[in-house]
PDB file of N, CA and C in Angstrom:
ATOM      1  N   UNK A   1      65.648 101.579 158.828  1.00 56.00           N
ATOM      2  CA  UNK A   1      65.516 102.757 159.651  1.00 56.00           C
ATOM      3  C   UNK A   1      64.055 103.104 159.848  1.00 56.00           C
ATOM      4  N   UNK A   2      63.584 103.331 158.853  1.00 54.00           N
ATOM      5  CA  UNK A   2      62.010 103.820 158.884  1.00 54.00           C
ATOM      6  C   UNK A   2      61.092 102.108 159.253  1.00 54.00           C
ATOM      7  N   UNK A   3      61.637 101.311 158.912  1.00 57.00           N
ATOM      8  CA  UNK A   3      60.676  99.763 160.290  1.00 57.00           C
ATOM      9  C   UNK A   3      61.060  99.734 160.878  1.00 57.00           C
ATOM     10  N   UNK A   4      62.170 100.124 161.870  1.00 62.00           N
ATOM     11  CA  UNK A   4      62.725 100.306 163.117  1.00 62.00           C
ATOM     12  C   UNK A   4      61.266 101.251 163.699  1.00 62.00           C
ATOM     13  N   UNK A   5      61.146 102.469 163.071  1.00 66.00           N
ATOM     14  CA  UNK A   5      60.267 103.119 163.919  1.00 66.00           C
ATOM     15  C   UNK A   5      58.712 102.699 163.586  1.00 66.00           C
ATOM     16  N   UNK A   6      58.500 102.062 162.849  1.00 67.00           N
ATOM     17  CA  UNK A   6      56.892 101.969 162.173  1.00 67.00           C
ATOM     18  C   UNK A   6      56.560 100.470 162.381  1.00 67.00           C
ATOM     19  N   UNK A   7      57.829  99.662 161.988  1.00 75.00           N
ATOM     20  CA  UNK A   7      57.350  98.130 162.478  1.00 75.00           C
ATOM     21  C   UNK A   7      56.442  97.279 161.651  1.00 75.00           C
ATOM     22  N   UNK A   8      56.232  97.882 159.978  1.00 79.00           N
ATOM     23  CA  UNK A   8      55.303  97.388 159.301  1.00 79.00           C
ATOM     24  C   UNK A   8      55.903  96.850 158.189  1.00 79.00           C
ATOM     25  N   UNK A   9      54.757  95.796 157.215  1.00 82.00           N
ATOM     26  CA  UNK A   9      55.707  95.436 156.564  1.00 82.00           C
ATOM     27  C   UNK A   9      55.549  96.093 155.357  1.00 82.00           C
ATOM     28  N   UNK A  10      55.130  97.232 155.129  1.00 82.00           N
ATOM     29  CA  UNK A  10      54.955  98.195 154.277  1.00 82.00           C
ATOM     30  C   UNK A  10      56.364  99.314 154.658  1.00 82.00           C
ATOM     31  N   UNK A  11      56.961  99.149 155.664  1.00 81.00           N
ATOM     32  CA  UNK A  11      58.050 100.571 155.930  1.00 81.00           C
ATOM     33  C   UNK A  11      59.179  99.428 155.896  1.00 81.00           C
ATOM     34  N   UNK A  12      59.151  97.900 155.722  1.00 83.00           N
ATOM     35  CA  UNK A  12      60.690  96.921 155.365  1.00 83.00           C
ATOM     36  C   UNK A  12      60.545  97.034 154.010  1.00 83.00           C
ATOM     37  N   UNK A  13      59.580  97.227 153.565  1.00 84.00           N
ATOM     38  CA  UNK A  13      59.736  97.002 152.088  1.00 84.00           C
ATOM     39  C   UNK A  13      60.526  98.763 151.373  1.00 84.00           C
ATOM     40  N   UNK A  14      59.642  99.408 152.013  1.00 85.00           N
ATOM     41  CA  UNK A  14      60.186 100.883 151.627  1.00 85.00           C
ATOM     42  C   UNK A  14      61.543 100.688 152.277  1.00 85.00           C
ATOM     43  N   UNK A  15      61.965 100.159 153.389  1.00 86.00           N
ATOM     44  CA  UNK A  15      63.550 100.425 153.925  1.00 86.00           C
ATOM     45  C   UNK A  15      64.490  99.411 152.534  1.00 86.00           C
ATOM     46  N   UNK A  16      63.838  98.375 152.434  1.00 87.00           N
ATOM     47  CA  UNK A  16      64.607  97.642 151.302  1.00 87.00           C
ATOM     48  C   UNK A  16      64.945  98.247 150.018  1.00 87.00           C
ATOM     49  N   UNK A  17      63.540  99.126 149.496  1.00 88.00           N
ATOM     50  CA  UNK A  17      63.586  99.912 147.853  1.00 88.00           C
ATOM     51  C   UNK A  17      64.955 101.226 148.357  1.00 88.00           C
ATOM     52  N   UNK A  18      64.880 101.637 149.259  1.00 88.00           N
ATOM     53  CA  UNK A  18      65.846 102.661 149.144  1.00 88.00           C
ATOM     54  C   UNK A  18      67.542 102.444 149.942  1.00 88.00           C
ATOM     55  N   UNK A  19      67.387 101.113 150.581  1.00 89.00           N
ATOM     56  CA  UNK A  19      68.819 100.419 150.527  1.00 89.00           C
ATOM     57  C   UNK A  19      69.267  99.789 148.912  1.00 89.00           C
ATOM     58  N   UNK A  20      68.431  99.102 148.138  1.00 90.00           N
ATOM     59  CA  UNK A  20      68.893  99.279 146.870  1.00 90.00           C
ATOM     60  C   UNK A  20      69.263 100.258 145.607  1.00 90.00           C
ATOM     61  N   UNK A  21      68.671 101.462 146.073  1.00 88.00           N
ATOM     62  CA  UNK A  21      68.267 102.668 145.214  1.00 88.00           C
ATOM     63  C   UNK A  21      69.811 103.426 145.676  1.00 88.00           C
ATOM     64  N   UNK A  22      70.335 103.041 147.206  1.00 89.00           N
ATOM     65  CA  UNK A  22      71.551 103.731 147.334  1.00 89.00           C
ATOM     66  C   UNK A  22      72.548 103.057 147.000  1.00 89.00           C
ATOM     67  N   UNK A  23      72.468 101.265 146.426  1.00 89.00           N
ATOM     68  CA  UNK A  23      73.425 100.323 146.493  1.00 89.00           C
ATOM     69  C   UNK A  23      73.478 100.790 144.430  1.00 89.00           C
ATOM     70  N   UNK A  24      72.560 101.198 143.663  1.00 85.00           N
ATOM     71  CA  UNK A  24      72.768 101.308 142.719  1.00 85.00           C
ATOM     72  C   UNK A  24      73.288 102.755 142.286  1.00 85.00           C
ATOM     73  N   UNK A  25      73.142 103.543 143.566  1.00 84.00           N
ATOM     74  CA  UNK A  25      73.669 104.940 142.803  1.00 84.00           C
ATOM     75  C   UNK A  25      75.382 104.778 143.375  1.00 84.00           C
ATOM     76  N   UNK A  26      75.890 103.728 144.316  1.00 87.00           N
ATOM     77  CA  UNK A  26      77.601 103.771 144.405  1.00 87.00           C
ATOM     78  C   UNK A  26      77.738 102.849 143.744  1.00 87.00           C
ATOM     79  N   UNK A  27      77.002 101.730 142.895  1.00 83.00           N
ATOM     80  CA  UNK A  27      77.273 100.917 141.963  1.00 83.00           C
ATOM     81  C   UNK A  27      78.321 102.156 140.290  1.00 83.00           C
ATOM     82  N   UNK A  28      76.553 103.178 140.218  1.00 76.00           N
ATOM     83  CA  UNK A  28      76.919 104.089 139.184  1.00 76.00           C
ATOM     84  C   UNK A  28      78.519 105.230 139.524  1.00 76.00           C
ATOM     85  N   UNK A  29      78.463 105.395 140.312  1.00 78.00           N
ATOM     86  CA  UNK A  29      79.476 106.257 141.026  1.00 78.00           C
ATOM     87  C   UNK A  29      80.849 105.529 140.730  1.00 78.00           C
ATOM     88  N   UNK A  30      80.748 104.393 140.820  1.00 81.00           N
ATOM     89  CA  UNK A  30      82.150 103.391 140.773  1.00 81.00           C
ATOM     90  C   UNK A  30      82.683 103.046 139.716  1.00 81.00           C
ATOM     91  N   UNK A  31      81.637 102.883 138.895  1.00 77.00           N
ATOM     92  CA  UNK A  31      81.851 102.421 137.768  1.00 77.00           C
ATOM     93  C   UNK A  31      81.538 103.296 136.948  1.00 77.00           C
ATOM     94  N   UNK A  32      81.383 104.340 136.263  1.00 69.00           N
ATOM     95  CA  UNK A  32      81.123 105.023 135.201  1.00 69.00           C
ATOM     96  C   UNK A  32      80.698 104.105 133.935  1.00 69.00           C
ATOM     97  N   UNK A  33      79.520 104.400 133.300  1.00 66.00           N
ATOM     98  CA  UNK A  33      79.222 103.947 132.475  1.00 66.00           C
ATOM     99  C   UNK A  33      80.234 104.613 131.254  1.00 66.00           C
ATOM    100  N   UNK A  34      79.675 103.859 130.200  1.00 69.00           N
ATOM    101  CA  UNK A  34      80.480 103.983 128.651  1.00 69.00           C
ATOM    102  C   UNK A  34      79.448 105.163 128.180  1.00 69.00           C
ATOM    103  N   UNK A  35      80.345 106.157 127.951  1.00 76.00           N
ATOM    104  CA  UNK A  35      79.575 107.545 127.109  1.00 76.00           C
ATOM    105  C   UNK A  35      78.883 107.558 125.932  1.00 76.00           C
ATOM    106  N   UNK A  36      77.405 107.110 125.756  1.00 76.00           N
ATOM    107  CA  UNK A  36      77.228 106.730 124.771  1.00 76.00           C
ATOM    108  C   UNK A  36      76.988 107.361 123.227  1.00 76.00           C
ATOM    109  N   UNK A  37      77.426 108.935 123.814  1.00 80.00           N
ATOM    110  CA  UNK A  37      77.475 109.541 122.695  1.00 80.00           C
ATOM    111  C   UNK A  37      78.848 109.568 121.949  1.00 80.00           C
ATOM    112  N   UNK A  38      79.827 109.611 123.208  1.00 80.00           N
ATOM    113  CA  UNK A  38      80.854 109.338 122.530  1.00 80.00           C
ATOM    114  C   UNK A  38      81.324 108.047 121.835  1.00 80.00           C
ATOM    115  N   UNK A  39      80.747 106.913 122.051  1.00 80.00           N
ATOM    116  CA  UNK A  39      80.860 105.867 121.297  1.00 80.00           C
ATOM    117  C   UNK A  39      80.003 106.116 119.505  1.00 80.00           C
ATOM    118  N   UNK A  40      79.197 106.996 119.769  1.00 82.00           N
ATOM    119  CA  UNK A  40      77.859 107.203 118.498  1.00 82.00           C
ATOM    120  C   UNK A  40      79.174 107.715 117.792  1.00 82.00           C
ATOM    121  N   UNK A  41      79.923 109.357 118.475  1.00 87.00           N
ATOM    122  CA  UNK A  41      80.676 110.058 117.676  1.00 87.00           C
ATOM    123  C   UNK A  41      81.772 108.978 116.914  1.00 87.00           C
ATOM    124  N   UNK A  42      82.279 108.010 117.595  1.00 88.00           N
ATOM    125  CA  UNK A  42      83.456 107.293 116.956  1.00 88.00           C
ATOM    126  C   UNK A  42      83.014 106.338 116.112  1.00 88.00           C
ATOM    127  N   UNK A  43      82.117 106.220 116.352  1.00 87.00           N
ATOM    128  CA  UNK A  43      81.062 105.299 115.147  1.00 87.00           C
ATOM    129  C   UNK A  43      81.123 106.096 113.821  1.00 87.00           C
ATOM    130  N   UNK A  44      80.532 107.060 113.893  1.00 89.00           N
ATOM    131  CA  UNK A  44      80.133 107.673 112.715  1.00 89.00           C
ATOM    132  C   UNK A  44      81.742 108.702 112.242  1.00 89.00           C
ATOM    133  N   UNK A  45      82.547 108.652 113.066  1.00 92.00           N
ATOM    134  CA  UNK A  45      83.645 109.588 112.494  1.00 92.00           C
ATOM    135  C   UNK A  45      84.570 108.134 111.676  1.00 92.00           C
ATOM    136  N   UNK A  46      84.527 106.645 112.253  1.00 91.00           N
ATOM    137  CA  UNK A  46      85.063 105.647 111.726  1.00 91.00           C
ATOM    138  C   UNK A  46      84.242 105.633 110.291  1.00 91.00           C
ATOM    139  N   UNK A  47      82.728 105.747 110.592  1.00 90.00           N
ATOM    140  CA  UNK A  47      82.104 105.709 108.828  1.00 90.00           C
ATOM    141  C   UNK A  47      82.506 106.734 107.798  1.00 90.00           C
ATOM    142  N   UNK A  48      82.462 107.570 108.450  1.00 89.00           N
ATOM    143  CA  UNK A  48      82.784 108.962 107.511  1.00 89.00           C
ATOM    144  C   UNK A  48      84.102 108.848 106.583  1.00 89.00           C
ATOM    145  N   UNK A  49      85.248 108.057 107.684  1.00 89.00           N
ATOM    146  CA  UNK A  49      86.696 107.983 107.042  1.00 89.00           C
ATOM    147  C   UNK A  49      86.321 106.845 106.102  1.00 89.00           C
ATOM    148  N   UNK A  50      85.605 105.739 105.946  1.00 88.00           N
ATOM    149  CA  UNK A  50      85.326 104.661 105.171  1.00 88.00           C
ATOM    150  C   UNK A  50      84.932 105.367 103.928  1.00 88.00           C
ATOM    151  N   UNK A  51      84.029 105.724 104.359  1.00 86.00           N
ATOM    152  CA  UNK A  51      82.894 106.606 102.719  1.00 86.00           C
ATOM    153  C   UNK A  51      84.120 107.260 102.302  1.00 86.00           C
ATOM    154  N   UNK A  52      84.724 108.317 102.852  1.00 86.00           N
ATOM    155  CA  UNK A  52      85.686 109.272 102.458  1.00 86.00           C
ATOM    156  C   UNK A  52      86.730 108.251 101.490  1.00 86.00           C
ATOM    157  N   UNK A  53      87.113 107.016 102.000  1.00 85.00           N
ATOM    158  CA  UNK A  53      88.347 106.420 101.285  1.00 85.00           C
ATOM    159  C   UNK A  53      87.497 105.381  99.938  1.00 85.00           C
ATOM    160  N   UNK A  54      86.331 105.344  99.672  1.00 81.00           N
ATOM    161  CA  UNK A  54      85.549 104.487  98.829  1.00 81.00           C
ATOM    162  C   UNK A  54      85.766 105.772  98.083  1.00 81.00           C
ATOM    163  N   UNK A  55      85.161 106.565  97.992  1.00 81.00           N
ATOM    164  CA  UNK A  55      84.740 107.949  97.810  1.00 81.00           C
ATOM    165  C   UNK A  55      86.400 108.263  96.321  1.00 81.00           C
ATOM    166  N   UNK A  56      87.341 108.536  97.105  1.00 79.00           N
ATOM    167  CA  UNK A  56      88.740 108.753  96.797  1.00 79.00           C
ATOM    168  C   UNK A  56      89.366 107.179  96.125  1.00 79.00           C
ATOM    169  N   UNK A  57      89.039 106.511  96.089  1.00 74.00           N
ATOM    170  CA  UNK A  57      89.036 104.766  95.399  1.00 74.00           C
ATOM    171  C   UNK A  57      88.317 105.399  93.962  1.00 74.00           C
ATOM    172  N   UNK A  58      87.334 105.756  94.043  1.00 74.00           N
ATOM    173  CA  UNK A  58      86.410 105.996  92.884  1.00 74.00           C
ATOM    174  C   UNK A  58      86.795 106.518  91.639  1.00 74.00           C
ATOM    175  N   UNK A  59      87.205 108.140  92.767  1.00 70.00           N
ATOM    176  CA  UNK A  59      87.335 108.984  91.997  1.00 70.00           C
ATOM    177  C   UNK A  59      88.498 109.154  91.167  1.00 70.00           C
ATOM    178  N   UNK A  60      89.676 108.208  91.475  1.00 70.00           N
ATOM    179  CA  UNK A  60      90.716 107.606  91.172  1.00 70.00           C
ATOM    180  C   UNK A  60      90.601 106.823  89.914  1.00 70.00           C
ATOM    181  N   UNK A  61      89.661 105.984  90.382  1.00 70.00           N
ATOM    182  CA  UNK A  61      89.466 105.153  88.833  1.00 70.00           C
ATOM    183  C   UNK A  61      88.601 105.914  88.007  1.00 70.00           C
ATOM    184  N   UNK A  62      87.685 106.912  88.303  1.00 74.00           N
ATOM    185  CA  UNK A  62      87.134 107.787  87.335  1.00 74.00           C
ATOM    186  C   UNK A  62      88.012 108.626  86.815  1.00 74.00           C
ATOM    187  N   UNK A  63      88.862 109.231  87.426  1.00 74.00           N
ATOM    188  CA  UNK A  63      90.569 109.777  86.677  1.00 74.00           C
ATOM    189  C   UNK A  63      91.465 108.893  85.535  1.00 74.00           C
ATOM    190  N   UNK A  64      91.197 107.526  85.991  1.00 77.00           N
ATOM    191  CA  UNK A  64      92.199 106.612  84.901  1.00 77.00           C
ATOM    192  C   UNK A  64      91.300 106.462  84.418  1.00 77.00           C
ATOM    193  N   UNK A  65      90.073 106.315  84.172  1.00 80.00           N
ATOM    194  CA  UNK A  65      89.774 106.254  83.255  1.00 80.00           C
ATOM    195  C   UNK A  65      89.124 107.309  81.859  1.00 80.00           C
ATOM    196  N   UNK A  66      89.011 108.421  82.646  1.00 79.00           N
ATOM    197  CA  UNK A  66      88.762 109.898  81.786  1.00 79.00           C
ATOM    198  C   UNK A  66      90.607 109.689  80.986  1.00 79.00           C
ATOM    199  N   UNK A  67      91.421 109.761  81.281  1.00 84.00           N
ATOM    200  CA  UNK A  67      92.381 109.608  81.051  1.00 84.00           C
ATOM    201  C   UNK A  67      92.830 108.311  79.707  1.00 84.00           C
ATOM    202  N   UNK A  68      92.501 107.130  79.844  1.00 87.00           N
ATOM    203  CA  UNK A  68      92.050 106.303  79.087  1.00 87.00           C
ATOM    204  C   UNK A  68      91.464 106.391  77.900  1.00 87.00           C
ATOM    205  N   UNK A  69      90.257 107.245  78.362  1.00 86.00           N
ATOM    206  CA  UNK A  69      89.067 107.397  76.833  1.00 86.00           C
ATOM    207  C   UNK A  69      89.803 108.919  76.523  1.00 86.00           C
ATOM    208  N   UNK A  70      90.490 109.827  76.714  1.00 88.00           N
ATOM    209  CA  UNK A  70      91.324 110.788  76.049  1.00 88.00           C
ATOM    210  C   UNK A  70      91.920 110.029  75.246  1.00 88.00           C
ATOM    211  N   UNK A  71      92.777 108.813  75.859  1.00 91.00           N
ATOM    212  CA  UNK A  71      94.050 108.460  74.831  1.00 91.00           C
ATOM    213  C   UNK A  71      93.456 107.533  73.539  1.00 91.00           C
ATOM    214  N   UNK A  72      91.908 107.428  73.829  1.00 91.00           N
ATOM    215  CA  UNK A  72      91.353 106.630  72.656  1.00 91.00           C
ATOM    216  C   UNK A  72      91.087 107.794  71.770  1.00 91.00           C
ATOM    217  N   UNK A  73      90.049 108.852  71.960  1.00 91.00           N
ATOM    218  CA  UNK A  73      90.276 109.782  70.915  1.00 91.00           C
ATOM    219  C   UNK A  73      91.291 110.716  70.323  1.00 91.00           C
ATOM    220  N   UNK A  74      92.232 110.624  71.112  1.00 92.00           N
ATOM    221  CA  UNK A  74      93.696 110.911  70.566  1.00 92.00           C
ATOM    222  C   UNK A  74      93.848 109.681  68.992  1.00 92.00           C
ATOM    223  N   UNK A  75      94.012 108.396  69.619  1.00 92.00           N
ATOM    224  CA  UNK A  75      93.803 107.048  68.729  1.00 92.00           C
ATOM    225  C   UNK A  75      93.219 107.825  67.322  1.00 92.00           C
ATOM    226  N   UNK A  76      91.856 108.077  67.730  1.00 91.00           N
ATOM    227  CA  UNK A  76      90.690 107.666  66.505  1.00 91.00           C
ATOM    228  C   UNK A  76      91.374 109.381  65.737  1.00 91.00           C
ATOM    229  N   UNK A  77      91.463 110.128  66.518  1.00 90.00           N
ATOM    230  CA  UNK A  77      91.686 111.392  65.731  1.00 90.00           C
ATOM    231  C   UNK A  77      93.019 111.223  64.606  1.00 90.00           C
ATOM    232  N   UNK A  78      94.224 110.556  65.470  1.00 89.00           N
ATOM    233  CA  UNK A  78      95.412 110.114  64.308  1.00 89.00           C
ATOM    234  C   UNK A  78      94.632 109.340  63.244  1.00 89.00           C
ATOM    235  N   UNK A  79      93.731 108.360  63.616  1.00 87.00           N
ATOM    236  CA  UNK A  79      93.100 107.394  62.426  1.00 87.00           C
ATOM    237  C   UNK A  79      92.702 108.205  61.356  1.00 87.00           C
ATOM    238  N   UNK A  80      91.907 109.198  61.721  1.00 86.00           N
ATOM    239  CA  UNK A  80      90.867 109.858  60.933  1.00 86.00           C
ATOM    240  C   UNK A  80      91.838 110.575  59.778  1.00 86.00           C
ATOM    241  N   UNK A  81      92.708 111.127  60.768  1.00 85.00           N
ATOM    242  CA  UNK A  81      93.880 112.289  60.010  1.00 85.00           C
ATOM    243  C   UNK A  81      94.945 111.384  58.883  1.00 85.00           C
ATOM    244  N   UNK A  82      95.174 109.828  59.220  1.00 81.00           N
ATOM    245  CA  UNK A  82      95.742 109.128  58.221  1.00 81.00           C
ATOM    246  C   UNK A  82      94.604 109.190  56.925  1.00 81.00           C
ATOM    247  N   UNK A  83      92.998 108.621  57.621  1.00 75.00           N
ATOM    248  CA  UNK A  83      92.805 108.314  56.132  1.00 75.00           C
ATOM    249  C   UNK A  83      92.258 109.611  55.443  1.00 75.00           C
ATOM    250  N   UNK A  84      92.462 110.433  55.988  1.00 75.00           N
ATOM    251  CA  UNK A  84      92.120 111.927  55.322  1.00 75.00           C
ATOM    252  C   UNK A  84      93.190 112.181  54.192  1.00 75.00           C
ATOM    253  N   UNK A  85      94.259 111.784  54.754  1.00 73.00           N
ATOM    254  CA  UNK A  85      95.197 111.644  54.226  1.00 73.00           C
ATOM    255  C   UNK A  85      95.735 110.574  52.597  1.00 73.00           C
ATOM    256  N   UNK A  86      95.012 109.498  53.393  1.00 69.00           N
ATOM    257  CA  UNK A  86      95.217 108.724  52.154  1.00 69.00           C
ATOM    258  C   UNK A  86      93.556 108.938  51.006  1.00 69.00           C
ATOM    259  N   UNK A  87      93.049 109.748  51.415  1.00 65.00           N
ATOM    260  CA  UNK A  87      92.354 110.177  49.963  1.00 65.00           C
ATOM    261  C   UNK A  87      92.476 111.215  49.435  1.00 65.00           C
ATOM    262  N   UNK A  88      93.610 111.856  50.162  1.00 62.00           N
ATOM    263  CA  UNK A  88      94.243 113.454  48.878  1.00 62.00           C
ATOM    264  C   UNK A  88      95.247 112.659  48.072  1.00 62.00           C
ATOM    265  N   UNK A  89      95.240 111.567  48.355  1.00 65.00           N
ATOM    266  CA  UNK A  89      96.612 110.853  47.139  1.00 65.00           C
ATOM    267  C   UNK A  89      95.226 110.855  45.541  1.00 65.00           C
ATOM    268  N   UNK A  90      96.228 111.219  44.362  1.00 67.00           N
ATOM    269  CA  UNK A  90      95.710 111.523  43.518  1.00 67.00           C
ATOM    270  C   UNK A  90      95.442 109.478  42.886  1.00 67.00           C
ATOM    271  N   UNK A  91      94.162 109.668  42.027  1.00 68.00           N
ATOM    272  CA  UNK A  91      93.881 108.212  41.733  1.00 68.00           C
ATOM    273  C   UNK A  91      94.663 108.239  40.479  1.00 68.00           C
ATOM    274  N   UNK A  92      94.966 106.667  39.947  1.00 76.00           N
ATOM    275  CA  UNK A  92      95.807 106.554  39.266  1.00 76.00           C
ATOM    276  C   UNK A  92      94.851 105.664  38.282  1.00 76.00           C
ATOM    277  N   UNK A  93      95.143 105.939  36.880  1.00 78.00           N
ATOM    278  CA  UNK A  93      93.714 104.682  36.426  1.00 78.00           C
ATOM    279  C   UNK A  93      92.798 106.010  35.122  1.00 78.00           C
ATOM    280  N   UNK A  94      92.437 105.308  34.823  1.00 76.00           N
ATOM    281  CA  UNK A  94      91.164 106.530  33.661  1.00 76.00           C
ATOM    282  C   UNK A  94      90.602 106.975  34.241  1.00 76.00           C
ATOM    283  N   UNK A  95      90.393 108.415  33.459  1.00 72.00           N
ATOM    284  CA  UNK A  95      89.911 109.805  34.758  1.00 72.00           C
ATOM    285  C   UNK A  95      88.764 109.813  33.525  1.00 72.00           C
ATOM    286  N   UNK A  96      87.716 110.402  33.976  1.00 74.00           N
ATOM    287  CA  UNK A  96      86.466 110.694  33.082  1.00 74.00           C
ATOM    288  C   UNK A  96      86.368 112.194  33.076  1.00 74.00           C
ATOM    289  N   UNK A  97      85.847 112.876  32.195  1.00 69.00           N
ATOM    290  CA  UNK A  97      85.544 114.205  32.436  1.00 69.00           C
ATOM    291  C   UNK A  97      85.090 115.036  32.917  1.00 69.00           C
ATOM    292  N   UNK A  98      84.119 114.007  33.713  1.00 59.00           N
ATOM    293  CA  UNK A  98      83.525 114.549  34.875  1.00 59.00           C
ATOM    294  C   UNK A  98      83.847 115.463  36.295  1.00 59.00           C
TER     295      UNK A  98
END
C-alpha cells in the first residue's frame, strides 16, 4: 500500500514488515498460546502434593518408630523390675555380722 504510493524500496520493505507484523498477530489470535503461568501454577501445585506425600511417608515411619523404642523401654523397664526383684530374695549361705 504505502510502495504503491512512494515507489521505493525503503516503503516495500516497510509494506513487507507490517504484512508480517499482521500475519503474526492472526497467527496469535488463532492459536492461543499455552498460559504460562498456569502451567508454573500446576507445576508447583504437582510439587507441593509430592513433598506433602514424602512429608506424610516420614512422618509415618517416625510414628512406628517412636512407637517401637516405647515398646523397648517398656522391655528394659520389666527387665530392670525382674532383677530388682531377684535381689530382695534373701541369700542363702554364711551371713557375717556385718
Amino acid at each position: 500500500m504505502l510502495s504503491n504510493v512512494l515507489n521505493s524500496e525503503t516503503a516495500i520493505q516497510i509494506n513487507i514488515g507490517i504484512i508480517r507484523a499482521f500475519v503474526e498477530v492472526r497467527k496469535m489470535l488463532a492459536e492461543p498460546s499455552t498460559d504460562k503461568f498456569g502451567v508454573l501454577e500446576d507445576l508447583i501445585k504437582r510439587l507441593e502434593d509430592y513433598m506433602e506425600e514424602i512429608l506424610s511417608d516420614q512422618n509415618d515411619i517416625n510414628e512406628e518408630t517412636s512407637l517401637q523404642i516405647d515398646a523397648i523401654y517398656k522391655a528394659l523397664e520389666n527387665l530392670q523390675e525382674e532383677a530388682k526383684k531377684k535381689t530382695d530374695i534373701p541369700r542363702i549361705g554364711f551371713k557375717t555380722d556385718e
